[in-house]
Coordinates of C-alpha atoms and ligand atoms in Angstrom, one line a residue:
M1 CA -224.8 -50.9 15.5
C2 CA -227.1 -52.7 18.1
G3 CA -225.8 -53.6 21.5
I4 CA -226.1 -56.6 23.2
V5 CA -225.7 -58.0 26.9
G6 CA -226.2 -61.1 28.8
F7 CA -225.9 -61.9 32.5
V8 CA -225.9 -64.9 34.9
G9 CA -225.3 -64.4 38.6
R10 CA -227.0 -63.7 41.9
R11 CA -228.3 -60.1 41.2
A12 CA -231.5 -59.0 39.6
A13 CA -230.6 -59.6 35.9
Q14 CA -232.8 -56.8 34.5
D15 CA -230.9 -54.3 36.6
V16 CA -227.7 -55.5 35.3
L17 CA -228.8 -55.7 31.7
V18 CA -230.3 -52.2 31.7
E19 CA -227.1 -50.8 33.4
G20 CA -225.0 -52.5 30.5
L21 CA -227.5 -51.2 27.8
R22 CA -227.3 -47.7 29.1
L23 CA -223.4 -47.7 28.3
L24 CA -224.0 -49.4 24.8
E25 CA -227.1 -46.8 23.7
Y26 CA -224.5 -45.4 21.7
R27 CA -224.5 -48.2 19.4
G28 CA -228.2 -47.7 18.5
Y29 CA -231.3 -46.3 20.1
D30 CA -234.3 -47.4 18.1
S31 CA -235.7 -49.7 20.5
A32 CA -234.6 -51.6 23.8
G33 CA -235.5 -55.0 25.4
V34 CA -234.6 -57.8 27.8
A35 CA -235.6 -61.4 28.3
T36 CA -235.0 -63.2 31.6
V37 CA -235.4 -66.8 32.8
E38 CA -237.0 -67.5 36.0
Q39 CA -238.1 -71.2 37.3
G40 CA -238.5 -72.3 33.9
T41 CA -240.4 -69.3 32.4
L42 CA -239.3 -66.9 29.7
F43 CA -240.1 -63.2 30.3
V44 CA -239.7 -60.6 27.5
R45 CA -239.9 -57.1 27.9
K46 CA -239.3 -54.8 25.1
R47 CA -240.4 -51.6 23.3
A48 CA -239.6 -49.1 20.7
G49 CA -237.8 -46.0 22.0
R50 CA -234.7 -45.6 24.3
I51 CA -233.7 -47.2 27.5
P52 CA -235.8 -44.9 29.9
D53 CA -238.6 -46.3 27.8
L54 CA -237.6 -49.7 28.6
V55 CA -237.2 -48.8 32.3
E56 CA -240.5 -47.6 32.6
L57 CA -241.9 -50.8 31.1
L58 CA -240.0 -52.8 33.6
T59 CA -241.4 -50.8 36.5
H60 CA -244.7 -52.0 35.6
E61 CA -243.8 -55.3 34.4
A62 CA -240.7 -56.6 35.9
A63 CA -238.5 -59.3 34.3
P64 CA -237.6 -61.6 37.3
G65 CA -234.7 -63.8 37.7
T66 CA -231.0 -63.6 37.6
V67 CA -230.4 -65.0 34.0
G68 CA -231.0 -62.7 31.0
I69 CA -230.1 -60.9 27.8
G70 CA -230.7 -57.4 26.7
H71 CA -230.5 -55.4 23.5
T72 CA -230.4 -51.8 22.1
R73 CA -231.3 -51.7 18.5
W74 CA -230.1 -49.6 15.5
A75 CA -232.9 -50.8 12.8
T76 CA -231.6 -52.5 9.6
H77 CA -234.5 -55.0 8.8
G78 CA -237.9 -53.8 9.8
A79 CA -239.0 -50.2 11.3
P80 CA -238.2 -49.5 14.8
T81 CA -241.4 -50.8 16.4
D82 CA -242.2 -52.7 19.6
I83 CA -242.8 -55.9 17.5
N84 CA -239.4 -55.6 15.7
A85 CA -237.6 -54.9 19.1
H86 CA -235.3 -57.4 20.5
P87 CA -235.2 -60.3 21.9
H88 CA -237.0 -62.3 19.5
V89 CA -238.6 -65.5 20.5
G90 CA -238.5 -68.7 18.6
G91 CA -240.4 -72.0 18.7
D92 CA -243.3 -70.3 20.9
G93 CA -241.1 -69.6 23.7
L94 CA -238.4 -72.1 23.7
V95 CA -235.5 -69.7 23.1
A96 CA -235.3 -65.7 22.9
V97 CA -232.4 -64.1 21.1
V98 CA -230.6 -60.7 20.8
H99 CA -228.5 -60.1 17.9
N100 CA -225.9 -57.5 16.6
G101 CA -225.3 -57.8 12.9
V102 CA -226.9 -58.6 9.4
I103 CA -228.3 -62.2 8.3
E104 CA -228.1 -62.0 4.7
N105 CA -230.2 -65.4 3.9
Y106 CA -232.8 -64.6 6.2
A107 CA -235.4 -64.3 3.6
E108 CA -234.6 -68.1 2.5
L109 CA -234.3 -69.2 5.9
R110 CA -237.6 -67.5 6.9
E111 CA -239.5 -69.2 4.0
R112 CA -238.1 -72.8 5.1
L113 CA -238.9 -71.9 8.5
E114 CA -242.6 -70.8 7.9
Q115 CA -242.9 -74.1 5.6
L116 CA -242.0 -76.1 8.9
G117 CA -244.9 -74.3 10.5
Y118 CA -243.1 -71.5 12.5
R119 CA -244.9 -68.4 12.7
F120 CA -243.1 -65.1 12.4
A121 CA -244.1 -62.0 14.2
S122 CA -241.5 -59.6 13.3
E123 CA -240.0 -58.1 10.0
T124 CA -236.4 -58.7 11.3
D125 CA -233.7 -61.1 10.1
T126 CA -233.0 -62.0 13.7
E127 CA -236.3 -63.8 14.2
A128 CA -235.2 -66.5 11.8
I129 CA -232.2 -67.4 14.1
A130 CA -234.5 -67.8 17.0
H131 CA -236.8 -70.1 15.3
L132 CA -234.0 -72.0 13.8
I133 CA -232.4 -72.6 17.2
A134 CA -235.6 -73.6 18.6
H135 CA -236.1 -76.0 15.5
Y136 CA -232.7 -77.7 16.3
L137 CA -233.6 -77.9 19.9
K138 CA -236.8 -79.8 19.1
E139 CA -235.0 -82.0 16.8
S140 CA -232.5 -83.1 19.5
A141 CA -235.8 -84.2 21.5
I142 CA -234.7 -81.8 24.0
D143 CA -232.6 -83.9 26.0
G144 CA -231.7 -81.2 28.3
A145 CA -235.2 -80.2 29.3
N146 CA -234.2 -80.6 33.1
G147 CA -231.3 -78.1 32.5
D148 CA -228.6 -80.9 33.2
D149 CA -227.6 -81.2 29.4
V150 CA -226.5 -77.8 28.3
A151 CA -224.7 -79.3 25.5
S152 CA -227.7 -80.1 23.5
F153 CA -228.5 -76.4 23.9
V154 CA -225.2 -75.4 22.5
G155 CA -225.7 -78.3 20.0
A156 CA -228.8 -76.6 18.5
V157 CA -227.1 -72.9 18.6
Q158 CA -224.2 -74.6 16.7
A159 CA -226.6 -76.4 14.1
A160 CA -228.2 -73.1 13.5
L161 CA -225.1 -71.0 13.1
Q162 CA -224.1 -73.4 10.4
Q163 CA -227.2 -72.3 8.4
L164 CA -226.5 -68.5 8.8
K165 CA -224.7 -66.4 6.0
G166 CA -223.6 -62.9 7.5
T167 CA -222.7 -61.3 10.7
Y168 CA -223.8 -61.8 14.3
G169 CA -223.0 -61.1 17.7
L170 CA -225.7 -63.2 19.6
A171 CA -226.9 -63.9 23.1
I172 CA -229.3 -66.6 23.8
V173 CA -231.5 -67.8 26.7
S174 CA -233.9 -70.9 26.9
P175 CA -236.4 -71.6 29.6
L176 CA -235.3 -75.2 29.3
F177 CA -231.7 -74.5 30.5
P178 CA -232.3 -71.9 33.3
G179 CA -229.0 -71.3 34.4
V180 CA -227.0 -70.2 31.3
V181 CA -226.8 -67.6 28.6
V182 CA -225.1 -68.8 25.2
G183 CA -223.2 -66.2 23.1
A184 CA -221.7 -66.5 19.7
R185 CA -220.0 -64.2 17.4
M186 CA -219.1 -63.8 13.6
G187 CA -218.1 -60.6 12.4
S188 CA -219.7 -58.5 15.2
P189 CA -217.9 -57.8 18.4
L190 CA -218.7 -59.9 21.6
V191 CA -216.8 -59.7 25.0
L192 CA -217.1 -62.1 28.0
G193 CA -217.1 -60.5 31.5
V194 CA -215.6 -62.5 34.3
G195 CA -216.9 -61.6 37.6
E196 CA -217.3 -63.2 41.2
Q197 CA -220.0 -65.8 40.9
E198 CA -221.3 -63.9 37.9
H199 CA -220.6 -63.7 34.3
F200 CA -221.5 -61.2 31.3
L201 CA -221.4 -60.7 27.7
A202 CA -221.5 -57.4 26.0
S203 CA -220.8 -55.9 22.6
D204 CA -218.4 -53.5 23.9
P205 CA -216.2 -53.8 27.3
A206 CA -217.6 -50.3 28.2
A207 CA -220.7 -52.0 29.3
L208 CA -219.0 -54.1 31.7
V209 CA -216.6 -51.5 33.6
R210 CA -219.3 -51.1 36.5
F211 CA -219.1 -54.9 37.0
T212 CA -215.9 -56.2 36.4
D213 CA -212.4 -55.5 34.8
R214 CA -211.7 -59.0 33.6
V215 CA -212.8 -59.8 30.1
V216 CA -212.1 -62.3 27.2
Y217 CA -212.7 -61.2 23.6
L218 CA -214.5 -63.7 21.6
G219 CA -213.2 -64.6 18.3
D220 CA -215.1 -65.3 15.1
G221 CA -216.7 -68.7 15.0
E222 CA -216.5 -69.1 18.8
V223 CA -219.6 -70.1 21.0
V224 CA -219.5 -69.4 24.8
V225 CA -221.8 -70.6 27.6
I226 CA -221.7 -68.5 30.6
R227 CA -223.0 -69.8 34.2
R228 CA -222.9 -68.2 37.4
D229 CA -219.8 -69.9 38.4
G230 CA -217.9 -70.5 35.3
F231 CA -217.8 -70.3 31.4
E232 CA -216.7 -72.4 28.3
I233 CA -215.7 -71.4 25.1
E234 CA -215.6 -73.6 22.1
D235 CA -215.0 -73.2 18.1
S236 CA -217.3 -74.1 15.4
Q237 CA -215.7 -77.6 15.5
R238 CA -216.9 -78.0 19.0
L239 CA -213.2 -78.0 20.3
S240 CA -212.7 -76.5 23.5
I241 CA -210.8 -73.1 23.7
T242 CA -208.4 -72.0 26.3
P243 CA -209.5 -68.6 27.2
R244 CA -207.1 -65.3 27.5
V245 CA -208.5 -63.2 30.5
Q246 CA -207.4 -59.6 30.0
V247 CA -207.7 -56.9 32.5
L248 CA -209.1 -53.8 31.3
D249 CA -207.6 -50.4 32.3
W250 CA -210.8 -48.4 32.2
T251 CA -212.5 -47.7 35.2
A252 CA -216.2 -47.3 36.0
E253 CA -215.7 -43.3 36.2
D254 CA -214.3 -43.2 32.8
A255 CA -217.5 -44.4 31.6
D256 CA -219.5 -42.0 33.7
K257 CA -221.0 -38.6 32.7
G258 CA -219.5 -37.1 35.8
P259 CA -220.4 -33.3 36.2
Y260 CA -220.8 -32.9 32.7
P261 CA -224.5 -32.5 31.0
H262 CA -223.5 -34.7 28.0
Y263 CA -220.7 -37.3 27.1
M264 CA -219.7 -35.2 24.2
L265 CA -218.8 -32.1 26.3
K266 CA -216.9 -34.4 28.9
E267 CA -214.8 -36.1 26.1
I268 CA -214.2 -32.6 24.7
F269 CA -212.8 -31.4 28.0
E270 CA -210.9 -35.0 28.4
Q271 CA -208.7 -34.2 25.4
P272 CA -205.7 -32.8 27.2
G273 CA -205.4 -36.2 29.2
A274 CA -206.3 -38.2 26.0
I275 CA -203.2 -36.5 24.1
E276 CA -201.1 -37.1 27.0
N277 CA -202.0 -40.7 27.3
A278 CA -201.6 -41.2 23.6
M279 CA -198.1 -39.9 23.9
R280 CA -197.3 -41.7 27.3
G281 CA -194.2 -43.9 27.1
R282 CA -193.7 -43.2 23.3
I283 CA -191.1 -40.6 23.5
N284 CA -187.5 -41.7 23.3
E285 CA -185.5 -38.7 24.5
A286 CA -182.0 -40.4 24.0
D287 CA -182.7 -41.0 20.4
A288 CA -185.0 -37.7 19.7
T289 CA -187.6 -40.2 18.1
A290 CA -191.0 -42.0 19.1
H291 CA -191.2 -45.4 20.4
F292 CA -193.9 -48.0 19.8
G293 CA -194.4 -51.2 21.4
G294 CA -196.5 -53.0 19.0
L295 CA -195.7 -52.3 15.6
N296 CA -194.5 -55.8 15.1
M297 CA -192.0 -54.5 12.2
T298 CA -188.4 -54.1 12.3
P299 CA -186.5 -50.9 11.8
Q300 CA -185.3 -52.5 8.8
Q301 CA -188.7 -53.3 7.3
L302 CA -190.0 -49.9 8.4
A303 CA -187.1 -48.1 6.6
Q304 CA -188.2 -49.9 3.4
V305 CA -191.5 -48.7 3.3
R306 CA -192.0 -46.7 0.1
R307 CA -195.8 -45.7 0.4
I308 CA -198.2 -45.6 3.1
I309 CA -202.2 -46.0 2.8
L310 CA -204.3 -44.6 5.7
T311 CA -207.9 -45.8 5.6
G312 CA -210.8 -45.3 8.0
C313 CA -214.5 -43.7 8.0
G314 CA -216.1 -40.7 9.1
T315 CA -213.9 -38.7 11.8
S316 CA -211.0 -41.4 11.6
W317 CA -210.9 -40.5 8.0
H318 CA -210.3 -37.0 8.6
A319 CA -207.5 -38.0 11.1
G320 CA -205.7 -39.6 8.1
L321 CA -206.0 -36.7 6.2
V322 CA -204.0 -34.7 9.0
G323 CA -201.8 -38.0 9.0
E324 CA -201.2 -37.5 5.3
Y325 CA -199.8 -34.0 5.8
L326 CA -197.7 -34.8 8.7
I327 CA -196.2 -38.1 7.3
E328 CA -195.5 -36.5 3.8
E329 CA -193.9 -33.4 5.4
L330 CA -191.9 -35.0 8.4
A331 CA -191.1 -38.3 6.9
R332 CA -191.2 -37.6 3.4
I333 CA -193.0 -40.9 2.6
P334 CA -196.0 -40.7 -0.1
V335 CA -199.2 -41.1 1.6
E336 CA -202.7 -41.8 0.1
V337 CA -205.9 -41.5 2.5
E338 CA -208.6 -44.0 1.4
Y339 CA -212.4 -44.1 2.5
A340 CA -212.3 -47.7 3.8
S341 CA -215.9 -48.2 2.2
E342 CA -214.1 -47.5 -1.3
F343 CA -210.7 -49.0 -0.8
R344 CA -212.5 -52.3 -0.2
Y345 CA -214.0 -52.6 -3.6
R346 CA -211.7 -50.6 -5.7
N347 CA -209.0 -53.2 -6.3
A348 CA -206.2 -50.8 -6.2
P349 CA -202.9 -51.9 -7.4
I350 CA -200.4 -52.1 -4.7
E351 CA -196.8 -52.1 -5.2
P352 CA -194.2 -53.7 -2.7
G353 CA -193.0 -51.5 0.2
T354 CA -196.6 -50.4 0.7
I355 CA -198.1 -50.7 4.4
V356 CA -201.6 -49.9 5.5
F357 CA -202.9 -48.4 8.6
A358 CA -206.8 -48.8 9.6
I359 CA -207.8 -45.8 11.6
A360 CA -210.7 -46.5 14.0
Q361 CA -211.9 -45.4 17.4
S362 CA -214.3 -48.4 17.9
G363 CA -212.0 -50.9 16.0
E364 CA -215.0 -52.7 14.8
T365 CA -216.4 -50.4 11.8
A366 CA -217.2 -53.0 9.2
D367 CA -215.8 -51.0 6.1
T368 CA -212.6 -50.4 7.7
L369 CA -212.2 -54.0 9.0
A370 CA -213.1 -55.0 5.4
A371 CA -210.4 -52.7 3.9
L372 CA -208.0 -54.1 6.3
R373 CA -208.9 -57.7 5.3
E374 CA -208.6 -56.8 1.6
S375 CA -205.0 -55.5 2.3
K376 CA -204.0 -58.6 4.2
R377 CA -205.4 -60.6 1.1
K378 CA -203.1 -58.7 -1.1
G379 CA -200.1 -59.6 1.2
I380 CA -199.6 -56.0 2.4
P381 CA -198.5 -55.4 6.1
T382 CA -201.6 -54.0 7.9
L383 CA -201.5 -51.9 11.1
G384 CA -204.2 -50.7 13.3
I385 CA -204.6 -47.1 15.1
V386 CA -207.4 -48.0 17.4
N387 CA -209.0 -47.0 20.5
V388 CA -210.7 -50.1 21.9
V389 CA -208.3 -52.5 23.2
G390 CA -209.0 -56.2 22.0
S391 CA -211.4 -54.9 19.1
T392 CA -211.4 -56.9 15.8
I393 CA -209.2 -54.5 13.9
A394 CA -206.8 -54.5 16.8
R395 CA -206.6 -58.2 16.8
E396 CA -206.7 -58.9 13.0
A397 CA -204.0 -56.1 12.2
D398 CA -200.4 -57.6 12.0
G399 CA -199.4 -54.7 14.6
G400 CA -200.5 -51.3 15.7
I401 CA -200.7 -48.3 17.8
Y402 CA -203.5 -47.9 20.6
L403 CA -204.7 -44.6 21.2
H404 CA -205.5 -45.2 25.2
A405 CA -208.1 -42.3 24.9
G406 CA -210.5 -44.2 27.4
P407 CA -214.0 -45.0 26.5
E408 CA -215.6 -42.6 24.0
I409 CA -219.4 -42.8 24.5
G410 CA -220.6 -39.6 22.7
V411 CA -221.6 -40.6 19.1
A412 CA -219.8 -37.7 17.8
S413 CA -216.0 -38.3 18.0
T414 CA -213.8 -35.9 19.7
K415 CA -211.0 -37.1 22.0
A416 CA -210.4 -40.1 19.8
F417 CA -209.9 -37.7 16.8
T418 CA -207.2 -35.6 18.8
A419 CA -205.6 -38.8 20.0
Q420 CA -205.4 -40.2 16.6
I421 CA -203.5 -37.1 15.4
T422 CA -201.2 -37.4 18.2
V423 CA -200.2 -40.8 17.5
L424 CA -199.8 -40.0 13.6
T425 CA -197.7 -37.0 14.6
L426 CA -195.3 -39.5 16.8
L427 CA -195.4 -41.9 13.8
A428 CA -194.5 -39.1 11.4
I429 CA -191.5 -38.1 13.6
Y430 CA -190.5 -41.7 14.0
L431 CA -190.6 -42.6 10.3
G432 CA -188.9 -39.1 9.6
R433 CA -186.1 -39.9 12.1
M434 CA -185.4 -43.2 10.0
R435 CA -185.0 -41.0 7.1
H436 CA -184.0 -37.2 6.9
L437 CA -184.8 -35.8 10.0
S438 CA -181.8 -35.1 12.3
A439 CA -181.6 -35.7 16.1
P440 CA -182.0 -32.0 16.9
A441 CA -185.0 -31.6 14.6
G442 CA -186.6 -34.7 16.0
A443 CA -186.1 -33.2 19.5
R444 CA -187.4 -30.2 18.7
L445 CA -190.6 -31.7 17.2
L446 CA -191.2 -33.9 20.3
E447 CA -190.6 -30.9 22.4
R448 CA -193.5 -28.9 20.7
L449 CA -195.7 -32.0 20.7
R450 CA -195.1 -32.5 24.4
R451 CA -196.5 -29.3 25.4
M452 CA -199.9 -29.8 23.5
P453 CA -202.0 -31.3 26.4
E454 CA -201.2 -28.0 28.2
L455 CA -202.0 -25.8 25.2
V456 CA -205.2 -27.9 24.4
Q457 CA -206.4 -27.0 27.9
R458 CA -205.5 -23.5 27.5
T459 CA -207.6 -23.5 24.2
L460 CA -210.5 -25.1 26.3
D461 CA -210.3 -22.5 29.0
S462 CA -210.0 -19.4 26.7
T463 CA -212.6 -20.4 23.9
H464 CA -215.3 -22.1 25.7
D465 CA -217.3 -18.7 26.8
V466 CA -216.6 -17.2 23.3
V467 CA -217.8 -20.1 21.4
R468 CA -221.1 -20.2 23.6
Q469 CA -221.7 -16.7 22.6
I470 CA -221.1 -17.3 19.1
A471 CA -223.2 -20.4 19.1
H472 CA -226.0 -18.2 20.5
K473 CA -225.6 -15.7 17.5
Y474 CA -225.6 -18.3 14.7
H475 CA -227.6 -21.4 16.0
T476 CA -230.6 -20.6 13.7
A477 CA -228.7 -20.6 10.5
R478 CA -229.6 -23.0 7.9
N479 CA -226.4 -23.5 6.3
F480 CA -222.7 -23.3 7.4
L481 CA -219.3 -23.3 5.4
Y482 CA -215.9 -24.4 7.0
L483 CA -212.9 -23.5 5.4
G484 CA -209.3 -24.1 5.8
R485 CA -206.1 -24.7 3.9
H486 CA -203.1 -27.2 4.5
Y487 CA -203.3 -28.7 8.0
N488 CA -206.5 -27.1 8.6
F489 CA -208.3 -28.4 5.5
P490 CA -209.2 -31.6 7.3
I491 CA -210.3 -29.6 10.4
A492 CA -212.6 -27.6 8.2
L493 CA -214.1 -31.0 7.1
E494 CA -214.4 -32.3 10.8
G495 CA -215.9 -28.9 12.1
A496 CA -218.5 -29.3 9.6
L497 CA -219.2 -33.0 10.2
K498 CA -219.5 -32.3 13.8
L499 CA -222.1 -29.7 13.2
K500 CA -224.0 -31.9 10.8
E501 CA -224.0 -34.9 13.0
I502 CA -225.5 -33.2 16.0
S503 CA -227.2 -30.1 15.1
Y504 CA -228.6 -31.3 11.8
I505 CA -227.4 -28.0 10.1
H506 CA -226.5 -28.3 6.4
A507 CA -222.5 -27.6 6.5
E508 CA -219.6 -28.3 4.2
G509 CA -215.9 -28.3 4.8
L510 CA -213.9 -27.1 1.9
P511 CA -210.2 -26.3 1.0
A512 CA -210.6 -22.6 1.3
A513 CA -209.3 -21.7 -2.0
E514 CA -211.8 -24.2 -3.8
M515 CA -214.4 -21.7 -2.9
K516 CA -214.1 -19.7 -5.9
H517 CA -214.6 -22.8 -8.0
G518 CA -218.4 -23.1 -7.1
P519 CA -219.1 -23.2 -3.6
I520 CA -219.0 -19.3 -3.3
A521 CA -222.3 -19.3 -5.1
L522 CA -223.6 -20.3 -1.6
V523 CA -222.4 -17.4 0.1
D524 CA -225.0 -15.0 1.4
E525 CA -225.9 -12.8 4.4
E526 CA -227.4 -15.9 6.2
T527 CA -224.6 -18.3 5.6
P528 CA -221.8 -17.9 8.1
S529 CA -218.5 -19.3 7.1
V530 CA -215.9 -20.5 9.6
I531 CA -212.5 -19.6 8.6
I532 CA -209.7 -21.5 10.3
N533 CA -206.7 -19.3 9.9
P534 CA -204.1 -19.3 12.6
R535 CA -200.5 -17.8 11.4
G536 CA -198.7 -20.0 9.3
W537 CA -197.4 -20.4 6.0
V538 CA -200.8 -20.3 4.1
Y539 CA -202.0 -17.5 6.4
E540 CA -202.1 -14.5 3.7
K541 CA -203.7 -17.0 1.3
V542 CA -206.5 -17.8 3.4
M543 CA -206.8 -14.1 4.5
A544 CA -207.6 -13.3 0.6
N545 CA -210.3 -16.2 0.7
L546 CA -211.7 -14.3 3.6
E547 CA -211.9 -11.2 1.7
E548 CA -213.8 -12.9 -1.2
I549 CA -216.6 -13.9 1.3
R550 CA -216.7 -10.6 3.0
A551 CA -216.9 -9.1 -0.4
R552 CA -220.3 -11.1 -0.9
K553 CA -221.8 -10.2 2.5
G554 CA -221.1 -13.6 4.0
P555 CA -220.7 -13.4 7.8
V556 CA -217.3 -14.8 9.1
I557 CA -216.4 -16.5 12.1
A558 CA -212.5 -16.7 12.4
V559 CA -210.3 -19.0 14.3
A560 CA -207.2 -16.9 14.9
N561 CA -204.1 -16.9 16.8
E562 CA -204.1 -15.0 20.1
G563 CA -203.0 -11.4 19.3
D564 CA -204.0 -11.5 15.7
D565 CA -205.9 -8.2 15.6
E566 CA -205.7 -7.9 11.9
L567 CA -207.7 -11.1 11.6
A568 CA -210.0 -10.2 14.4
R569 CA -210.8 -6.8 12.7
R570 CA -211.8 -8.6 9.5
A571 CA -214.2 -11.2 10.8
D572 CA -217.5 -10.8 12.2
D573 CA -216.7 -12.9 15.3
V574 CA -213.3 -14.4 16.3
I575 CA -212.1 -17.3 18.3
F576 CA -208.5 -17.1 19.6
V577 CA -206.2 -20.2 20.0
P578 CA -202.8 -20.5 21.3
V579 CA -199.7 -20.0 18.8
V580 CA -198.3 -23.3 17.8
D581 CA -196.3 -24.8 14.9
D582 CA -198.2 -25.4 11.6
F583 CA -198.0 -29.1 12.1
L584 CA -199.7 -29.0 15.5
Q585 CA -202.3 -26.6 14.5
P586 CA -205.0 -29.3 14.1
L587 CA -204.9 -30.1 17.7
V588 CA -205.9 -26.5 18.8
T589 CA -208.1 -25.5 16.0
V590 CA -210.5 -28.5 16.1
V591 CA -211.4 -27.7 19.8
P592 CA -213.5 -24.6 19.2
L593 CA -215.0 -26.1 16.4
Q594 CA -216.4 -29.2 18.5
L595 CA -217.4 -26.9 21.2
L596 CA -219.5 -24.8 18.5
A597 CA -221.3 -27.9 17.0
Y598 CA -222.0 -28.7 20.8
Y599 CA -223.6 -25.5 22.0
I600 CA -225.6 -25.1 18.7
A601 CA -227.0 -28.5 19.0
V602 CA -227.8 -27.9 22.5
L603 CA -229.5 -24.5 21.7
R604 CA -231.5 -26.3 19.0
G605 CA -232.7 -28.9 21.5
C606 CA -230.9 -31.7 19.7
D607 CA -230.0 -35.0 21.5
V608 CA -226.3 -34.3 21.4
D609 CA -225.0 -37.6 22.6
K610 CA -227.7 -39.9 20.6
P611 CA -228.1 -37.8 17.3
R612 CA -230.8 -39.1 15.1
N613 CA -230.3 -41.8 12.4
L614 CA -226.5 -42.3 13.7
A615 CA -224.7 -45.0 15.6
K616 CA -221.2 -44.6 17.0
S617 CA -219.9 -48.0 15.7
V618 CA -221.1 -48.9 12.3
T619 CA -220.9 -52.7 11.9
V620 CA -222.8 -53.0 8.7
E621 CA -221.4 -52.0 5.5
Ligands
LIG701 C1 -219.6 -43.6 12.5 C2 -219.7 -42.6 13.6 C3 -218.6 -41.7 13.3 C4 -217.2 -42.1 13.4 C5 -217.0 -43.3 12.3 C6 -215.9 -44.3 12.3 O1 -220.2 -43.2 11.5 O2 -220.9 -41.8 13.8 O3 -218.4 -40.6 14.4 O4 -216.1 -41.3 13.1 O5 -218.3 -44.3 12.5 O6 -215.8 -44.9 13.5 P1 -214.5 -45.6 14.0 O7 -215.0 -46.6 15.1 O8 -214.2 -46.5 12.9 O9 -213.5 -44.8 14.2

């Protein structure tokens, strides 16, 4: 939630900041703003609305200079207005601050600062940080007024940070120190970009891929100063930190929409490649098993695992549900799937032999991170299944598996989901091979999995047009039901979530057989049911559930196997997907449901990549 950027270099800062903010807009889009410093003067430009609104403002009132900070907001404290937009200015123009996170003691800080004579313009928690830094700058008599003593700027920031309770990623400029931006992090992500005679800060490396591929992930409690020709990092004790510069494997094209009208559609179509990348280098042919480089657990430790907890939020939680079916069936290990937001507070008893996997695209979701930390506190080995390399969950987990799906920008997750399922399938085979799966059985499962990029491509090609037509037919519906059983129950949940997120149509995903225990009362001629029923061992059961709906005149959209004329005959509309083994069905059945949500949202005129009220990375609890 909220994206921040900072820049010091030779080019016009406002252009770099706007470019970075565009790529961070998925983190929030209630307002946007920049602050630059030029010849000892601070320029602040901000307004409610999206990045194009800010760009419009900048065409009339440019923010000059080659040093600056920027922000795109997901409102927490205070409505999304011009005044509440970041950057916030402290001490009548001594500093400007952009902030991602929540300051819990801001009311108390505000009261103290108001007593000291600081006037607040906004309702935000962030403004308290700006005044606090200004206050400490004044207290230190502004020794660095000529810009030579950046240490006094950093000192004021550090003193202010000592007073804060809560989470923050911060970027700060001051007209008194015209050549630097100071950044700080606690609980919210912040990454430093290293360029040639230019340096950057951003909430997410995706914002930097156009400018540099060299990054340093900052840790909690660290404070960084960026200048045109270098940077320094120190910890909260003011001790210098030696940076670890990492090279990103994302390219600028990865973060581009290319020929697609929306990131979401592009990412749906990237799924064959994402699945391929999630498997790359992880199949051990010789031993008919999977191979992971970063689990940091010995085979002996893994062989002793008695219970697995999969935790996450939203779409990642749905991937966890698929993982439960996979691991229980293929590895015969009991699995529980926990909403991270519940698990973190539930104080569940955990027996020895348990391991926890935190599943997240962003690696920054506050609830998932808290669930991970709670597990660590209980002494349980923790592992991450994460897309964003170097993200907080990836760094704090004892080990893990990266998805390598490339940047996912559309707020509704698609390719990360299928990459998560791919990794969970490999994991299930790997754990199964340590237990009861024979080498021929392992080899057969891997051989089937390896064909999935091609089969998902075929699903995209063959369902695209028909799904578009179905979307036309049903896009005015007010309610949808999604039904599936076994491996396709989580896909029913995910199909419903996609539709809710981006088209604002009420939708419920259910295990098909649960219908008769209540939800069937919702069925009428106006309420389409999407029934996911490829051939498999629950096929006949779901067919019976389908008949119950037809008997009540509910329209049925079926997801069926190619050649299943019987199901096609019984449904009002049918989407055919390739035949695959039961355990691989989610990878193909979810694809037309993503497309259906996409085309319905487009037809309803919704902003697909930036749905209302949502943010991609939820870094508040
Ligand atoms: C937000 C997004 C969802 C996403 C969830 C978990 O709610 O809107 O699309 O599934 O966060 O995100 P994560 O990064 O933890 O996978």
